[in-house]
Coordinates of C-alpha atoms in Angstrom, one line a residue:
X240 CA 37.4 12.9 -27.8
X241 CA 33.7 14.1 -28.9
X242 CA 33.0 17.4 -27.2
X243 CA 30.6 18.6 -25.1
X244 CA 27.8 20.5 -25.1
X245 CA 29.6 23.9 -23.8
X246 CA 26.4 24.0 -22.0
X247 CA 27.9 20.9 -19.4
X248 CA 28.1 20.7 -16.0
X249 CA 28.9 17.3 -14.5
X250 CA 26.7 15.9 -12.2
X251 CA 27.7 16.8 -8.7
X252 CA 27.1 14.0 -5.8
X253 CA 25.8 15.1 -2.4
X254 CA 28.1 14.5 0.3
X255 CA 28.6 11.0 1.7
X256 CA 27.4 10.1 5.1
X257 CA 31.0 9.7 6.7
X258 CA 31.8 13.7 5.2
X259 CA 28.3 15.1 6.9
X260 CA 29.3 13.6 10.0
X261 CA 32.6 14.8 10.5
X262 CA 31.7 18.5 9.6
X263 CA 29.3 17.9 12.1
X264 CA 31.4 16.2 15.1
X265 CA 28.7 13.6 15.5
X266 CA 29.0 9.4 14.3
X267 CA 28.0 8.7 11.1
X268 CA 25.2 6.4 12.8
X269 CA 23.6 9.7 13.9
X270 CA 23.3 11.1 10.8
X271 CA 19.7 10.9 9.4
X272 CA 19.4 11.3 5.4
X273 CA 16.4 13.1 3.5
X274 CA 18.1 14.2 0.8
X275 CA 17.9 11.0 -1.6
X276 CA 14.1 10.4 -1.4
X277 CA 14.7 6.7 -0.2
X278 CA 13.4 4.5 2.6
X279 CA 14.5 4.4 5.8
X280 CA 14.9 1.0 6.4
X281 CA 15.7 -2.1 4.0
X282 CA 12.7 -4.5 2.5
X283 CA 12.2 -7.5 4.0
X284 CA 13.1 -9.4 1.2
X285 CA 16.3 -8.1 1.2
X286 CA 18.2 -10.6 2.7
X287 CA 21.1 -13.6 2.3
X288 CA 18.9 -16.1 0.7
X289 CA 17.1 -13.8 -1.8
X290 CA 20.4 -13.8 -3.2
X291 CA 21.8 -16.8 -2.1
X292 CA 21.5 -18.6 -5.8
X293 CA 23.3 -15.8 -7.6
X294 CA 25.9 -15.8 -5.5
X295 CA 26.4 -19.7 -6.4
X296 CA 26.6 -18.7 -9.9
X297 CA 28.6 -15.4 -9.8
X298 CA 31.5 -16.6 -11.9
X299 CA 29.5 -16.9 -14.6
X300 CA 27.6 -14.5 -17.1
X301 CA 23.4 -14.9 -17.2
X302 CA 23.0 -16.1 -20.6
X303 CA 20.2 -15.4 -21.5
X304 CA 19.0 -12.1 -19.9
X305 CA 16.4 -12.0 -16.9
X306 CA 13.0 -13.7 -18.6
X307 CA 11.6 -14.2 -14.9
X308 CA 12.4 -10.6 -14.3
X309 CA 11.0 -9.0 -17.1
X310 CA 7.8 -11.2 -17.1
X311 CA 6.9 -9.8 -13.3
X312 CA 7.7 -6.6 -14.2
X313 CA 5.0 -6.9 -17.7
X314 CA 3.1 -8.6 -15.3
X315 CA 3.0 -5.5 -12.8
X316 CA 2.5 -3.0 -14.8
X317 CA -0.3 -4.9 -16.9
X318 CA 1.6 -5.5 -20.1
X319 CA 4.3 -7.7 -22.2
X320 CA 7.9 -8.7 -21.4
X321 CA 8.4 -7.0 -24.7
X322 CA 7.5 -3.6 -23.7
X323 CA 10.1 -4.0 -20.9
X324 CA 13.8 -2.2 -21.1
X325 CA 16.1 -2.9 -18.3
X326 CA 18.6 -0.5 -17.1
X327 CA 20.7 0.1 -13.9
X328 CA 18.3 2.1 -12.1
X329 CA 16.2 4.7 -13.8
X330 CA 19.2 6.9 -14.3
X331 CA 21.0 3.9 -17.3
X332 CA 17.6 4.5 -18.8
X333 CA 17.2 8.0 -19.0
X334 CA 20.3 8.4 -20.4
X335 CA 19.5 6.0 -22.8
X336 CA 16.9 7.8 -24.5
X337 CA 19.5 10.3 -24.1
X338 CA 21.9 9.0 -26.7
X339 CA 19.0 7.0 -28.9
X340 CA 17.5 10.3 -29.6
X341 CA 19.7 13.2 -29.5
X342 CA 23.1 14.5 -30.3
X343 CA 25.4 17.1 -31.1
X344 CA 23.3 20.2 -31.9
X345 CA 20.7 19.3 -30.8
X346 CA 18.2 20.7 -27.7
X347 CA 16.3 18.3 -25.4
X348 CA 13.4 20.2 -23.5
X349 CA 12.7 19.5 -19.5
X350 CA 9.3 20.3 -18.7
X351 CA 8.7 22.3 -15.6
X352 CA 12.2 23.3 -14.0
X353 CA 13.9 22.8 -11.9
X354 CA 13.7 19.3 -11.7
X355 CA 15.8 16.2 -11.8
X356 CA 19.4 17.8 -12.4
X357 CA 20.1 14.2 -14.1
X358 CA 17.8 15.1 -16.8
X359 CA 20.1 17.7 -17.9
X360 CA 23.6 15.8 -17.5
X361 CA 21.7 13.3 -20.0
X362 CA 21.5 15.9 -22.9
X363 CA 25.0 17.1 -22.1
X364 CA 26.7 14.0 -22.8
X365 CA 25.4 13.4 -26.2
X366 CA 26.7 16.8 -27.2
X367 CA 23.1 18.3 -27.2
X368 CA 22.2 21.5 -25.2
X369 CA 19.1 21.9 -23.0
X370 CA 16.7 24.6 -24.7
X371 CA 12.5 24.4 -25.4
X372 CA 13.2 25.5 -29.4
X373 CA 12.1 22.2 -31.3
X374 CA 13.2 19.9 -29.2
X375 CA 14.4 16.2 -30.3
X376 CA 13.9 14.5 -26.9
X377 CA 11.1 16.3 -23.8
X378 CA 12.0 15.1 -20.3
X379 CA 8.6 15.4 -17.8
X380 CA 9.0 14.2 -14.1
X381 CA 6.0 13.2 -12.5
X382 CA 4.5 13.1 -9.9
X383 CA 7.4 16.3 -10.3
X384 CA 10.8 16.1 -8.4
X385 CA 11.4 18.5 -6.3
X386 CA 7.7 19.5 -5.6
X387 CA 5.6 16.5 -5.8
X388 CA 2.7 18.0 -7.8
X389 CA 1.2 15.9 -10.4
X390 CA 1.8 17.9 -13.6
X391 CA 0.4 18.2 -16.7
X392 CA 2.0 15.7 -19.4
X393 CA 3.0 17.7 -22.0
X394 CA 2.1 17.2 -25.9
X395 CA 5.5 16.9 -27.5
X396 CA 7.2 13.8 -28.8
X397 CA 9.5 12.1 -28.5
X398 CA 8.7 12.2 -25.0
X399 CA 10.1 10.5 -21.5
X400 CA 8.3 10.7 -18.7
X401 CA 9.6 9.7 -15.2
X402 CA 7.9 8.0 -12.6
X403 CA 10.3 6.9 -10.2
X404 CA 7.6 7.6 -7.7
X405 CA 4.6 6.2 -9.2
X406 CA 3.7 4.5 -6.6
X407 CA 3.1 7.2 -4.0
X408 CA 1.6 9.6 -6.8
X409 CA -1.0 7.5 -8.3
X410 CA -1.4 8.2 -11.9
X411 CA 0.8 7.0 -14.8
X412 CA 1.2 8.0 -18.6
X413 CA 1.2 4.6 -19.9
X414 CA -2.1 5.5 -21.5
X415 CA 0.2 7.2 -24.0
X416 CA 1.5 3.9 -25.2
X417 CA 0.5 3.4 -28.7
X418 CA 1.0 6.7 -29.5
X419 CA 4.3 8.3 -31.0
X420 CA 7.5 8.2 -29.2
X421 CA 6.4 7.9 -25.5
X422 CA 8.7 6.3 -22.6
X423 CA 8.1 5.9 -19.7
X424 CA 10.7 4.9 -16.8
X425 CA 10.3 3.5 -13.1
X426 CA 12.5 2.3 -11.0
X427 CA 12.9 0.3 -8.0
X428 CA 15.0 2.3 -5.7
X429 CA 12.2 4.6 -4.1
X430 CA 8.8 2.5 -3.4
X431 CA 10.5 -0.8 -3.3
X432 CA 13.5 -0.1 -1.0
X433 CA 16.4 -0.9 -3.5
X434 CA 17.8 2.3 -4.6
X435 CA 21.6 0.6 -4.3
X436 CA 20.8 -2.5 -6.3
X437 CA 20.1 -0.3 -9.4
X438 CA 17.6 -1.7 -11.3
X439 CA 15.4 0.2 -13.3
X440 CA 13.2 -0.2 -16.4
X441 CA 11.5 1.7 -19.3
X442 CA 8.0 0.3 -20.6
X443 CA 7.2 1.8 -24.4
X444 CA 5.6 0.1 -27.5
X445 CA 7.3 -3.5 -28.4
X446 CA 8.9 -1.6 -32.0
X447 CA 10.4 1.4 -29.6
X448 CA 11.2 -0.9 -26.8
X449 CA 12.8 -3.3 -29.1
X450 CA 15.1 -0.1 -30.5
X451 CA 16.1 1.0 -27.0
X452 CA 17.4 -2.8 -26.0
X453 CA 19.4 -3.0 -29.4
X454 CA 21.0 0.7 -27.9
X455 CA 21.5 -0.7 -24.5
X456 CA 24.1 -2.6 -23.1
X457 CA 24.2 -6.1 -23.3
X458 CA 24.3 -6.9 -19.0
X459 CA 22.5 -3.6 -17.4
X460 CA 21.6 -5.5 -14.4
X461 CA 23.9 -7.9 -12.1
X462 CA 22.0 -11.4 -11.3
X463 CA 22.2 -10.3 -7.6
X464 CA 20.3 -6.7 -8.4
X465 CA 18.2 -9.0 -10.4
X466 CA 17.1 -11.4 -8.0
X467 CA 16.6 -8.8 -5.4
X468 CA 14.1 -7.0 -8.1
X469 CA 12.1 -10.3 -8.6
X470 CA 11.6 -10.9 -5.0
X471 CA 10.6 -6.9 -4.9
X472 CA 7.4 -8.3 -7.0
X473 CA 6.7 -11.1 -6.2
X474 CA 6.1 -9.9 -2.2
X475 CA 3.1 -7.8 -4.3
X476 CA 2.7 -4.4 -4.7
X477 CA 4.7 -1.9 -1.9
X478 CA 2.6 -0.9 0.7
X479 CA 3.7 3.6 0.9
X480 CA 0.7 3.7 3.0
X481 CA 2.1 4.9 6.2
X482 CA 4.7 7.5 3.8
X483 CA 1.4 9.0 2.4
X484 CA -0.2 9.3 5.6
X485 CA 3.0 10.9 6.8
X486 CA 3.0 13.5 3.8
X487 CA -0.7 13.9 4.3
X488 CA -0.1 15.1 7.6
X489 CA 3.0 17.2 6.9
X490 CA 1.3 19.2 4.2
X491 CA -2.0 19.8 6.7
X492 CA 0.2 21.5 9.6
X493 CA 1.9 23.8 7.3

């Protein structure tokens, strides 16, 4: 087997729901989560007959891929199905430009640690190590996990920058598309409400789009994820009004 960085450290999974509560004496229904960044409740669109067709069909394999799907999501961000990578949630994709662009001895830069632990794991596995000296891959958060500031994009390529919480920050980089080696990824786990369906996607230039599809795997996405993701955008754009308001407020009575 291919080594490891000697850099690596596994990812390590916060405790499930069930563990918290029994350290706690207390029923798991009383346990009240912050720690994965996620709505409290499901969307409204998540619901038996959203899915109700896939489930018809789940013996069989979606030839074909998810046309419908990739259109919205083109559609939403202003764009072309081509641009459009899928990936099981925004952690398939990261680590996808992982592997596409670096390898043993190699260093992938993370711009404005600590951040996203995942980020690092990504590196790790292709045998890299995480270091700023000439780096083959940058990984930017933005707005930035843990702190929610809305950082600085920095100049190095190739570059991925994640905004898996676009929508409650704002501002995107896909301005950068058309220049040299730029991803960006979103997800729909935190603004739309489907953070266990796993779907996620990566938006680049059609030639460096078209090179991370060839790397991916051939089904990313279940038809049931899918159809979830579709009904995501086609209910329009997530309304994170009221969780805005409620960080507005927060950060005023500090």
């Amino acid at each position: 087997m291919r080594p490891l960085s000697p850099q690596f450290t596994p990812y390590g999974w916060a405790l499930s729901t069930a563990e918290i509560a029994q350290r706690a004496g207390i029923g798991p229904e009383q346990v009240l989560r912050f720690d994965g960044n996620t709505q409290p409740d499901p969307p409204p669109w998540a619901r038996p007959e959203t899915v109700a067709s896939a489930l018809e069909r789940i013996q069989s394999y979606r030839h074909g891929g998810f046309p419908e799907l990739l259109a919205a999501i083109a559609a939403y961000n202003g764009l072309e199905p081509e641009n459009v990578v899928l990936g099981a949630g925004a952690d398939d994709l990261l680590m996808l430009c992982a592997r596409a662009y670096a390898g043993a001895g190699d260093r992938v830069a993370i711009a404005n640690e600590p951040s996203y632990p995942l980020y690092r794991v990504a590196a790790w596995v292709t045998g890299a190590d995480v270091g700023d000296d000439d780096p083959a891959l940058t990984f930017v958060c933005r707005p930035h996990n843990p702190s929610g500031a809305m950082v600085d994009l920095p100049a190095a390529r190739p570059l991925v920058v994640d905004e898996a919480y676009f929508e409650y920050g704002g501002e995107t980089a896909l301005h950068l598309l058309g220049s040299n080696d730029v991803v960006v990824v979103r997800t729909f786990s935190k603004a739309f409400g489907l953070a266990s369906a796993r779907v996620g996607y990566a938006l680049a230039d059609v030639e460096l789009a078209g090179e991370l599809n060839a790397r991916q795997e051939p089904a990313p996405v279940s038809t049931i994820s899918a159809a979830l993701a579709l009904a995501a955008l086609q209910a329009g754009k997530p309304d994170v009004s009221d969780t805005i308001a409620e960080r507005e407020r927060l950060h005023r009575a500090q």
